[in-house]
C-alpha positions as a Markdown table, in Angstrom:
| # | Residue | x | y | z |
|---|---|---|---|---|
| 1 | Unk | 178.5 | 65.3 | 49.1 |
| 2 | Unk | 177.5 | 68.8 | 49.5 |
| 3 | Unk | 174.1 | 69.6 | 51.4 |
| 4 | Unk | 171.6 | 71.3 | 49.5 |
| 5 | Unk | 170.9 | 74.2 | 52.2 |
| 6 | Unk | 173.9 | 75.5 | 54.3 |
| 7 | Unk | 173.8 | 75.1 | 57.8 |
| 8 | Unk | 172.8 | 78.8 | 59.1 |
| 9 | Unk | 173.7 | 80.3 | 62.7 |
| 10 | Unk | 172.8 | 78.3 | 65.9 |
| 11 | Unk | 169.8 | 79.2 | 68.3 |
| 12 | Unk | 171.2 | 80.4 | 70.6 |
| 13 | Unk | 173.2 | 82.8 | 68.5 |
| 14 | Unk | 170.4 | 84.1 | 67.2 |
| 15 | Unk | 169.1 | 84.5 | 70.0 |
| 16 | Unk | 172.1 | 86.7 | 70.8 |
| 17 | Unk | 171.8 | 88.8 | 68.2 |
| 18 | Unk | 168.3 | 89.8 | 68.9 |
| 19 | Unk | 169.3 | 90.4 | 72.6 |
| 20 | Unk | 171.5 | 93.1 | 71.4 |
| 21 | Unk | 169.2 | 94.5 | 68.6 |
| 22 | Unk | 166.7 | 95.0 | 71.2 |
| 23 | Unk | 169.1 | 96.5 | 73.9 |
| 24 | Unk | 170.4 | 99.2 | 71.2 |
| 25 | Unk | 167.5 | 100.0 | 69.6 |
| 26 | Unk | 166.1 | 100.6 | 73.1 |
| 27 | Unk | 169.1 | 102.7 | 74.0 |
| 28 | Unk | 168.9 | 104.7 | 70.8 |
| 29 | Unk | 165.0 | 105.0 | 71.3 |
| 30 | Unk | 165.3 | 106.9 | 74.5 |
| 31 | Unk | 168.1 | 108.7 | 73.9 |
| 32 | Unk | 167.2 | 110.1 | 70.4 |
| 33 | Unk | 164.0 | 109.5 | 70.4 |
| 34 | Unk | 164.4 | 108.1 | 66.3 |
| 35 | Unk | 162.0 | 105.1 | 66.4 |
| 36 | Unk | 158.8 | 106.7 | 67.7 |
| 37 | Unk | 157.5 | 107.4 | 64.3 |
| 38 | Unk | 157.8 | 104.0 | 63.7 |
| 39 | Unk | 156.2 | 103.0 | 66.8 |
| 40 | Unk | 153.4 | 105.4 | 65.8 |
| 41 | Unk | 153.0 | 103.5 | 62.6 |
| 42 | Unk | 153.0 | 100.6 | 64.8 |
| 43 | Unk | 150.5 | 101.4 | 67.6 |
| 44 | Unk | 148.2 | 102.2 | 64.3 |
| 45 | Unk | 148.1 | 98.5 | 63.1 |
| 46 | Unk | 147.4 | 96.7 | 67.0 |
| 47 | Unk | 144.9 | 99.0 | 67.5 |
| 48 | Unk | 142.9 | 98.2 | 64.6 |
| 49 | Unk | 144.3 | 94.2 | 65.3 |
| 50 | Unk | 142.7 | 95.1 | 68.7 |
| 51 | Unk | 138.8 | 96.2 | 67.8 |
| 52 | Unk | 138.8 | 93.2 | 64.9 |
| 53 | Unk | 139.6 | 90.9 | 67.6 |
| 54 | Unk | 137.5 | 92.4 | 70.4 |
| 55 | Unk | 134.4 | 93.1 | 67.4 |
| 56 | Unk | 132.7 | 89.5 | 68.4 |
| 57 | Unk | 132.4 | 90.6 | 72.0 |
| 58 | Unk | 131.2 | 93.5 | 71.5 |
| 59 | Unk | 128.6 | 92.4 | 69.6 |
| 60 | Unk | 127.3 | 89.7 | 71.3 |
| 61 | Unk | 127.2 | 92.4 | 74.4 |
| 62 | Unk | 125.4 | 94.7 | 72.6 |
| 63 | Unk | 123.2 | 92.3 | 71.2 |
| 64 | Unk | 122.4 | 91.1 | 74.4 |
| 65 | Unk | 122.0 | 94.3 | 75.8 |
| 66 | Unk | 119.4 | 95.5 | 73.4 |
| 67 | Unk | 117.6 | 92.4 | 74.7 |
| 68 | Unk | 118.0 | 92.8 | 78.3 |
| 69 | Unk | 117.2 | 95.8 | 77.3 |
| 70 | Unk | 113.9 | 95.0 | 75.6 |
| 71 | Unk | 112.9 | 92.6 | 78.3 |
| 72 | Unk | 112.6 | 95.2 | 80.6 |
| 73 | Unk | 111.2 | 97.4 | 79.0 |
| 74 | Unk | 108.8 | 95.2 | 78.8 |
| 75 | Unk | 108.8 | 93.4 | 82.1 |
| 76 | Unk | 108.3 | 97.6 | 83.0 |
| 77 | Unk | 105.7 | 98.2 | 80.7 |
| 78 | Unk | 103.2 | 95.3 | 82.4 |
| 79 | Unk | 104.6 | 96.4 | 85.5 |
| 80 | Unk | 103.6 | 100.2 | 84.8 |
| 81 | Unk | 99.6 | 98.6 | 83.2 |
| 82 | Unk | 99.2 | 96.9 | 86.3 |
| 83 | Unk | 99.3 | 99.7 | 88.3 |
| 84 | Unk | 97.2 | 101.9 | 86.9 |
| 85 | Unk | 94.7 | 99.5 | 86.4 |
| 86 | Unk | 94.8 | 99.7 | 89.8 |
| 87 | Unk | 94.6 | 102.9 | 90.3 |
| 88 | Unk | 91.9 | 103.3 | 88.0 |
| 89 | Unk | 89.7 | 100.6 | 90.4 |
| 90 | Unk | 90.8 | 102.6 | 93.2 |
| 91 | Unk | 89.5 | 106.1 | 91.3 |
| 92 | Unk | 86.1 | 104.5 | 90.3 |
| 93 | Unk | 85.8 | 103.4 | 93.8 |
| 94 | Unk | 86.9 | 106.0 | 95.4 |
| 95 | Unk | 83.7 | 107.8 | 93.1 |
| 96 | Unk | 81.3 | 105.2 | 94.2 |
| 97 | Unk | 82.1 | 106.4 | 97.9 |
| 98 | Unk | 82.1 | 109.7 | 96.9 |
| 99 | Unk | 78.5 | 109.2 | 95.1 |
| 100 | Unk | 77.6 | 107.2 | 98.6 |
| 101 | Unk | 78.2 | 109.8 | 100.9 |
| 102 | Unk | 76.5 | 112.3 | 98.5 |
| 103 | Unk | 73.2 | 109.9 | 98.8 |
| 104 | Unk | 73.5 | 109.2 | 102.7 |
| 105 | Unk | 73.8 | 113.0 | 103.2 |
| 106 | Unk | 70.7 | 113.6 | 101.4 |
| 107 | Unk | 69.2 | 110.8 | 103.1 |
| 108 | Unk | 70.6 | 112.6 | 106.7 |
| 109 | Unk | 69.0 | 115.7 | 105.8 |
| 110 | Unk | 65.7 | 114.6 | 105.0 |
| 111 | Unk | 65.5 | 112.3 | 108.2 |
| 112 | Unk | 65.8 | 116.0 | 110.0 |
| 113 | Unk | 63.0 | 117.0 | 108.6 |
| 114 | Unk | 61.1 | 114.0 | 109.6 |
| 115 | Unk | 58.9 | 114.2 | 112.7 |
| 116 | Unk | 58.5 | 110.6 | 113.0 |
| 117 | Unk | 61.0 | 107.9 | 114.1 |
| 118 | Unk | 62.6 | 106.7 | 111.2 |
| 119 | Unk | 65.6 | 103.9 | 110.1 |
| 120 | Unk | 67.4 | 103.9 | 107.6 |
| 121 | Unk | 67.6 | 100.6 | 105.2 |
| 122 | Unk | 69.3 | 99.7 | 102.0 |
| 123 | Unk | 68.1 | 98.9 | 99.0 |
| 124 | Unk | 69.5 | 94.7 | 98.0 |
| 125 | Unk | 66.9 | 93.5 | 95.3 |
| 126 | Unk | 64.5 | 94.1 | 92.4 |
| 127 | Unk | 61.4 | 92.1 | 91.9 |
| 128 | Unk | 62.3 | 90.1 | 89.0 |
| 129 | Unk | 58.6 | 90.9 | 87.6 |
| 130 | Unk | 58.4 | 93.4 | 85.1 |
| 131 | Unk | 55.0 | 94.0 | 85.2 |
| 132 | Unk | 54.9 | 95.6 | 89.0 |
| 133 | Unk | 57.6 | 98.0 | 90.4 |
| 134 | Unk | 58.9 | 95.9 | 93.5 |
| 135 | Unk | 62.1 | 96.2 | 95.8 |
| 136 | Unk | 64.0 | 94.7 | 98.4 |
| 137 | Unk | 65.5 | 96.4 | 101.4 |
| 138 | Unk | 67.5 | 94.7 | 104.3 |
| 139 | Unk | 65.5 | 95.5 | 106.9 |
| 140 | Unk | 62.2 | 93.2 | 108.1 |
| 141 | Unk | 60.3 | 91.5 | 111.3 |
| 142 | Unk | 62.7 | 91.1 | 113.2 |
| 143 | Unk | 64.1 | 95.5 | 113.0 |
| 144 | Unk | 60.2 | 96.1 | 113.8 |
| 145 | Unk | 59.3 | 96.3 | 110.4 |
| 146 | Unk | 55.6 | 96.4 | 109.5 |
| 147 | Unk | 53.0 | 95.7 | 106.3 |
| 148 | Unk | 52.1 | 99.3 | 105.2 |
| 149 | Unk | 54.8 | 100.9 | 106.3 |
| 150 | Unk | 55.7 | 104.2 | 104.6 |
| 151 | Unk | 59.0 | 104.4 | 102.7 |
| 152 | Unk | 61.2 | 106.9 | 101.1 |
| 153 | Unk | 64.2 | 108.3 | 100.1 |
| 154 | Unk | 66.0 | 111.4 | 100.0 |
| 155 | Unk | 63.7 | 113.5 | 97.8 |
| 156 | Unk | 59.6 | 112.1 | 98.7 |
| 157 | Unk | 57.6 | 108.7 | 99.0 |
| 158 | Unk | 58.6 | 106.0 | 97.5 |
| 159 | Unk | 55.8 | 103.5 | 98.6 |
| 160 | Unk | 54.5 | 101.2 | 101.4 |
| 161 | Unk | 56.2 | 98.1 | 102.8 |
| 162 | Unk | 53.8 | 95.1 | 101.4 |
| 163 | Unk | 55.4 | 91.9 | 102.1 |
| 164 | Unk | 57.7 | 91.0 | 105.5 |
| 165 | Unk | 60.0 | 88.4 | 106.1 |
| 166 | Unk | 62.6 | 87.8 | 109.3 |
| 167 | Unk | 65.0 | 90.1 | 107.8 |
| 168 | Unk | 64.3 | 91.4 | 104.6 |
| 169 | Unk | 60.9 | 93.8 | 103.5 |
| 170 | Unk | 59.3 | 93.6 | 99.9 |
| 171 | Unk | 58.0 | 97.8 | 99.0 |
| 172 | Unk | 55.5 | 98.4 | 96.3 |
| 173 | Unk | 56.5 | 101.2 | 94.4 |
| 174 | Unk | 54.1 | 104.5 | 94.1 |
| 175 | Unk | 53.8 | 103.4 | 90.6 |
| 176 | Unk | 52.9 | 100.3 | 90.5 |
| 177 | Unk | 49.7 | 99.7 | 88.5 |
| 178 | Unk | 48.0 | 98.3 | 91.4 |
| 179 | Unk | 49.0 | 101.2 | 93.8 |
| 180 | Unk | 47.3 | 104.9 | 94.7 |
| 181 | Unk | 47.8 | 107.9 | 97.2 |
| 182 | Unk | 45.5 | 110.6 | 98.6 |
| 183 | Unk | 47.4 | 113.3 | 97.7 |
| 184 | Unk | 46.6 | 117.1 | 97.6 |
| 185 | Unk | 48.2 | 120.6 | 95.5 |
| 186 | Unk | 50.3 | 122.0 | 98.2 |
| 187 | Unk | 49.9 | 125.4 | 96.8 |
| 188 | Unk | 46.1 | 125.4 | 97.5 |
| 189 | Unk | 45.4 | 121.8 | 99.0 |
| 190 | Unk | 43.2 | 120.1 | 96.5 |
| 191 | Unk | 42.5 | 116.5 | 96.9 |
| 192 | Unk | 43.6 | 114.3 | 94.4 |
| 193 | Unk | 44.1 | 110.4 | 94.3 |
| 194 | Unk | 47.5 | 109.6 | 92.3 |
| 195 | Unk | 47.9 | 106.2 | 90.9 |
| 196 | Unk | 50.4 | 103.8 | 89.4 |
| 197 | Unk | 51.1 | 103.6 | 85.9 |
| 198 | Unk | 53.6 | 100.9 | 85.3 |
| 199 | Unk | 55.8 | 103.8 | 84.1 |
| 200 | Unk | 58.6 | 104.0 | 86.6 |
| 201 | Unk | 58.8 | 107.7 | 85.4 |
| 202 | Unk | 54.9 | 108.7 | 85.5 |
| 203 | Unk | 51.7 | 108.6 | 87.7 |
| 204 | Unk | 48.4 | 109.9 | 87.1 |
| 205 | Unk | 45.8 | 111.9 | 88.9 |
| 206 | Unk | 42.1 | 110.7 | 88.7 |
| 207 | Unk | 38.9 | 111.7 | 88.7 |
| 208 | Unk | 40.1 | 115.4 | 88.5 |
| 209 | Unk | 37.6 | 118.2 | 87.8 |
| 210 | Unk | 38.0 | 119.6 | 84.3 |
| 211 | Unk | 37.3 | 122.9 | 86.4 |
| 212 | Unk | 40.2 | 122.1 | 89.3 |
| 213 | Unk | 42.7 | 124.9 | 90.1 |
| 214 | Unk | 46.2 | 122.3 | 89.4 |
| 215 | Unk | 48.8 | 123.6 | 86.7 |
| 216 | Unk | 51.9 | 122.4 | 85.9 |
| 217 | Unk | 54.5 | 122.8 | 88.3 |
| 218 | Unk | 52.5 | 122.1 | 90.7 |
| 219 | Unk | 53.8 | 120.4 | 94.1 |
| 220 | Unk | 51.9 | 116.9 | 95.2 |
| 221 | Unk | 52.0 | 116.4 | 98.9 |
| 222 | Unk | 50.5 | 113.3 | 100.6 |
| 223 | Unk | 47.4 | 114.0 | 102.3 |
| 224 | Unk | 47.9 | 111.9 | 105.2 |
| 225 | Unk | 44.5 | 110.6 | 104.7 |
| 226 | Unk | 43.5 | 107.0 | 105.4 |
| 227 | Unk | 46.2 | 106.9 | 108.1 |
| 228 | Unk | 48.8 | 105.3 | 105.5 |
| 229 | Unk | 50.6 | 107.9 | 104.3 |
| 230 | Unk | 52.0 | 110.4 | 107.1 |
| 231 | Unk | 50.9 | 114.0 | 105.7 |
| 232 | Unk | 53.3 | 116.7 | 103.8 |
| 233 | Unk | 55.7 | 114.7 | 102.0 |
| 234 | Unk | 56.9 | 115.5 | 98.9 |
| 235 | Unk | 54.9 | 112.5 | 96.1 |
| 236 | Unk | 54.9 | 114.1 | 92.7 |
| 237 | Unk | 55.6 | 117.2 | 90.4 |
| 238 | Unk | 52.6 | 118.0 | 88.0 |
| 239 | Unk | 53.9 | 117.5 | 84.6 |
| 240 | Unk | 51.3 | 117.8 | 82.6 |
| 241 | Unk | 47.2 | 119.0 | 82.1 |
| 242 | Unk | 44.9 | 118.4 | 79.5 |
| 243 | Unk | 41.3 | 119.8 | 79.6 |
| 244 | Unk | 38.9 | 117.9 | 77.2 |
| 245 | Unk | 35.8 | 120.5 | 77.0 |
| 246 | Unk | 33.5 | 116.8 | 76.1 |
| 247 | Unk | 34.9 | 115.2 | 79.4 |
| 248 | Unk | 34.1 | 116.3 | 83.0 |
| 249 | Unk | 37.3 | 115.4 | 84.5 |
| 250 | Unk | 40.7 | 116.6 | 82.7 |
| 251 | Unk | 43.8 | 114.2 | 82.7 |
| 252 | Unk | 46.7 | 115.0 | 85.5 |
| 253 | Unk | 49.9 | 113.8 | 84.9 |
| 254 | Unk | 52.6 | 113.8 | 87.2 |
| 255 | Unk | 56.2 | 112.7 | 87.6 |
| 256 | Unk | 57.1 | 111.1 | 91.3 |
| 257 | Unk | 59.6 | 113.4 | 93.2 |
| 258 | Unk | 61.3 | 110.1 | 94.5 |
| 259 | Unk | 64.1 | 108.8 | 92.2 |
| 260 | Unk | 63.0 | 104.8 | 92.0 |
| 261 | Unk | 65.1 | 103.7 | 89.9 |
| 262 | Unk | 67.7 | 105.5 | 91.6 |
| 263 | Unk | 68.1 | 105.2 | 95.0 |
| 264 | Unk | 69.9 | 102.7 | 97.0 |
| 265 | Unk | 69.4 | 104.0 | 101.1 |
| 266 | Unk | 65.7 | 104.8 | 101.9 |
| 267 | Unk | 64.1 | 105.9 | 105.1 |
| 268 | Unk | 61.2 | 103.6 | 106.9 |
| 269 | Unk | 58.9 | 105.8 | 109.0 |
| 270 | Unk | 57.7 | 104.4 | 111.8 |
| 271 | Unk | 54.5 | 106.0 | 113.4 |
| 272 | Unk | 53.7 | 104.7 | 116.9 |
| 273 | Unk | 56.2 | 105.4 | 119.8 |
| 274 | Unk | 58.4 | 103.0 | 119.9 |
| 275 | Unk | 62.1 | 103.0 | 118.6 |
| 276 | Unk | 62.6 | 99.9 | 116.2 |
| 277 | Unk | 64.6 | 97.7 | 119.0 |
| 278 | Unk | 61.4 | 97.6 | 120.9 |
| 279 | Unk | 59.4 | 97.2 | 118.0 |
| 280 | Unk | 61.6 | 94.1 | 117.0 |
| 281 | Unk | 61.8 | 92.9 | 120.5 |
| 282 | Unk | 57.8 | 93.2 | 120.9 |
| 283 | Unk | 57.9 | 91.3 | 117.8 |
| 284 | Unk | 59.9 | 88.7 | 118.8 |
| 285 | Unk | 57.7 | 88.4 | 122.1 |
| 286 | Unk | 54.7 | 87.9 | 120.2 |
| 287 | Unk | 56.0 | 85.7 | 117.8 |
| 288 | Unk | 57.8 | 83.1 | 120.7 |
| 289 | Unk | 53.8 | 83.5 | 122.7 |
| 290 | Unk | 52.2 | 82.5 | 119.7 |
| 291 | Unk | 54.2 | 79.4 | 119.0 |
| 292 | Unk | 53.9 | 78.5 | 122.9 |
| 293 | Unk | 50.2 | 79.4 | 122.9 |
| 294 | Unk | 50.2 | 82.3 | 125.2 |
| 295 | Unk | 48.0 | 84.6 | 124.8 |
| 296 | Unk | 49.8 | 88.0 | 123.2 |
| 297 | Unk | 49.8 | 91.4 | 124.9 |
| 298 | Unk | 48.0 | 94.2 | 123.0 |
| 299 | Unk | 50.5 | 96.6 | 122.5 |
| 300 | Unk | 49.6 | 100.2 | 121.8 |
| 301 | Unk | 50.4 | 101.1 | 118.5 |
| 302 | Unk | 48.7 | 103.6 | 115.7 |
| 303 | Unk | 49.9 | 101.8 | 112.7 |
| 304 | Unk | 47.0 | 101.0 | 110.8 |
| 305 | Unk | 45.8 | 97.2 | 110.0 |
| 306 | Unk | 47.7 | 96.1 | 106.4 |
| 307 | Unk | 45.9 | 95.9 | 103.4 |
| 308 | Unk | 46.6 | 93.8 | 100.5 |
| 309 | Unk | 48.8 | 94.7 | 98.0 |
| 310 | Unk | 46.4 | 94.8 | 95.2 |
| 311 | Unk | 43.7 | 97.5 | 96.4 |
| 312 | Unk | 44.1 | 101.1 | 96.5 |
| 313 | Unk | 45.9 | 102.2 | 100.6 |
| 314 | Unk | 43.1 | 104.3 | 101.1 |
| 315 | Unk | 39.5 | 104.6 | 99.5 |
| 316 | Unk | 39.0 | 107.6 | 97.0 |
| 317 | Unk | 39.0 | 111.4 | 98.3 |
| 318 | Unk | 36.6 | 113.8 | 97.1 |
| 319 | Unk | 38.4 | 116.0 | 94.5 |
């Protein structure tokens, strides 16, 4: 029976024919470059094939690069935000230190004008009672502070110590309604009493005759009467003088020269000749002697006896 398909050449013959054909094509191409156009066309086809087969990898790399770049940008953005926040914090601290340095310089300049011994104190608290004007400072009985001791800032008098603790003190400000201070007009020496109004920006001069020589802009300084406050320290500046023809006294309002709501560093004025360390040692020895039942030594000092905070520091002086 005749087979359906005729049997072709064997595989060996086919391989031999292909080898001979390949060698012949190589020789012809090397000598005559006849196959260059064919090779160029085939390279174009192969290039498209390579591009298609490489497309998934390039897409994957592109997506990964996009995600990687976004992640890096987010991380870098967060890092820059953190650095910016830190720099802003440092700038704020630097600004605060600069302002603090300015205030300390002002305080140093004011202390150079004070004849009495002084010691720097820092405000550490405010009295929570809204109807009283009191502050707390970081100097107390152990530092030689005494009741009635004057306190001032770089601009003028602020008040006096009315309560003592071992390491802190409470200061009654000039503007408290229970506080009064004898003053005089720096221009002509006219004496008056400046009393607190409960307003941190206002003092009132009471019992000033309607015909008294006082006008807006006059500087009021401590007169030293009563030996509570040293003489010559700025207290307030006259802001308003109201004359009423039907009243024997004028209404005089003044603004404190001290920054009562802003000063942080203050000066404690000592009236006796002892240093703060000597006063602290004397106070400690007196306290120890009192605890042991021994008689206390008499220490000379020019500081007057303290008065309660609820009464004026001195009796009103005639205008």
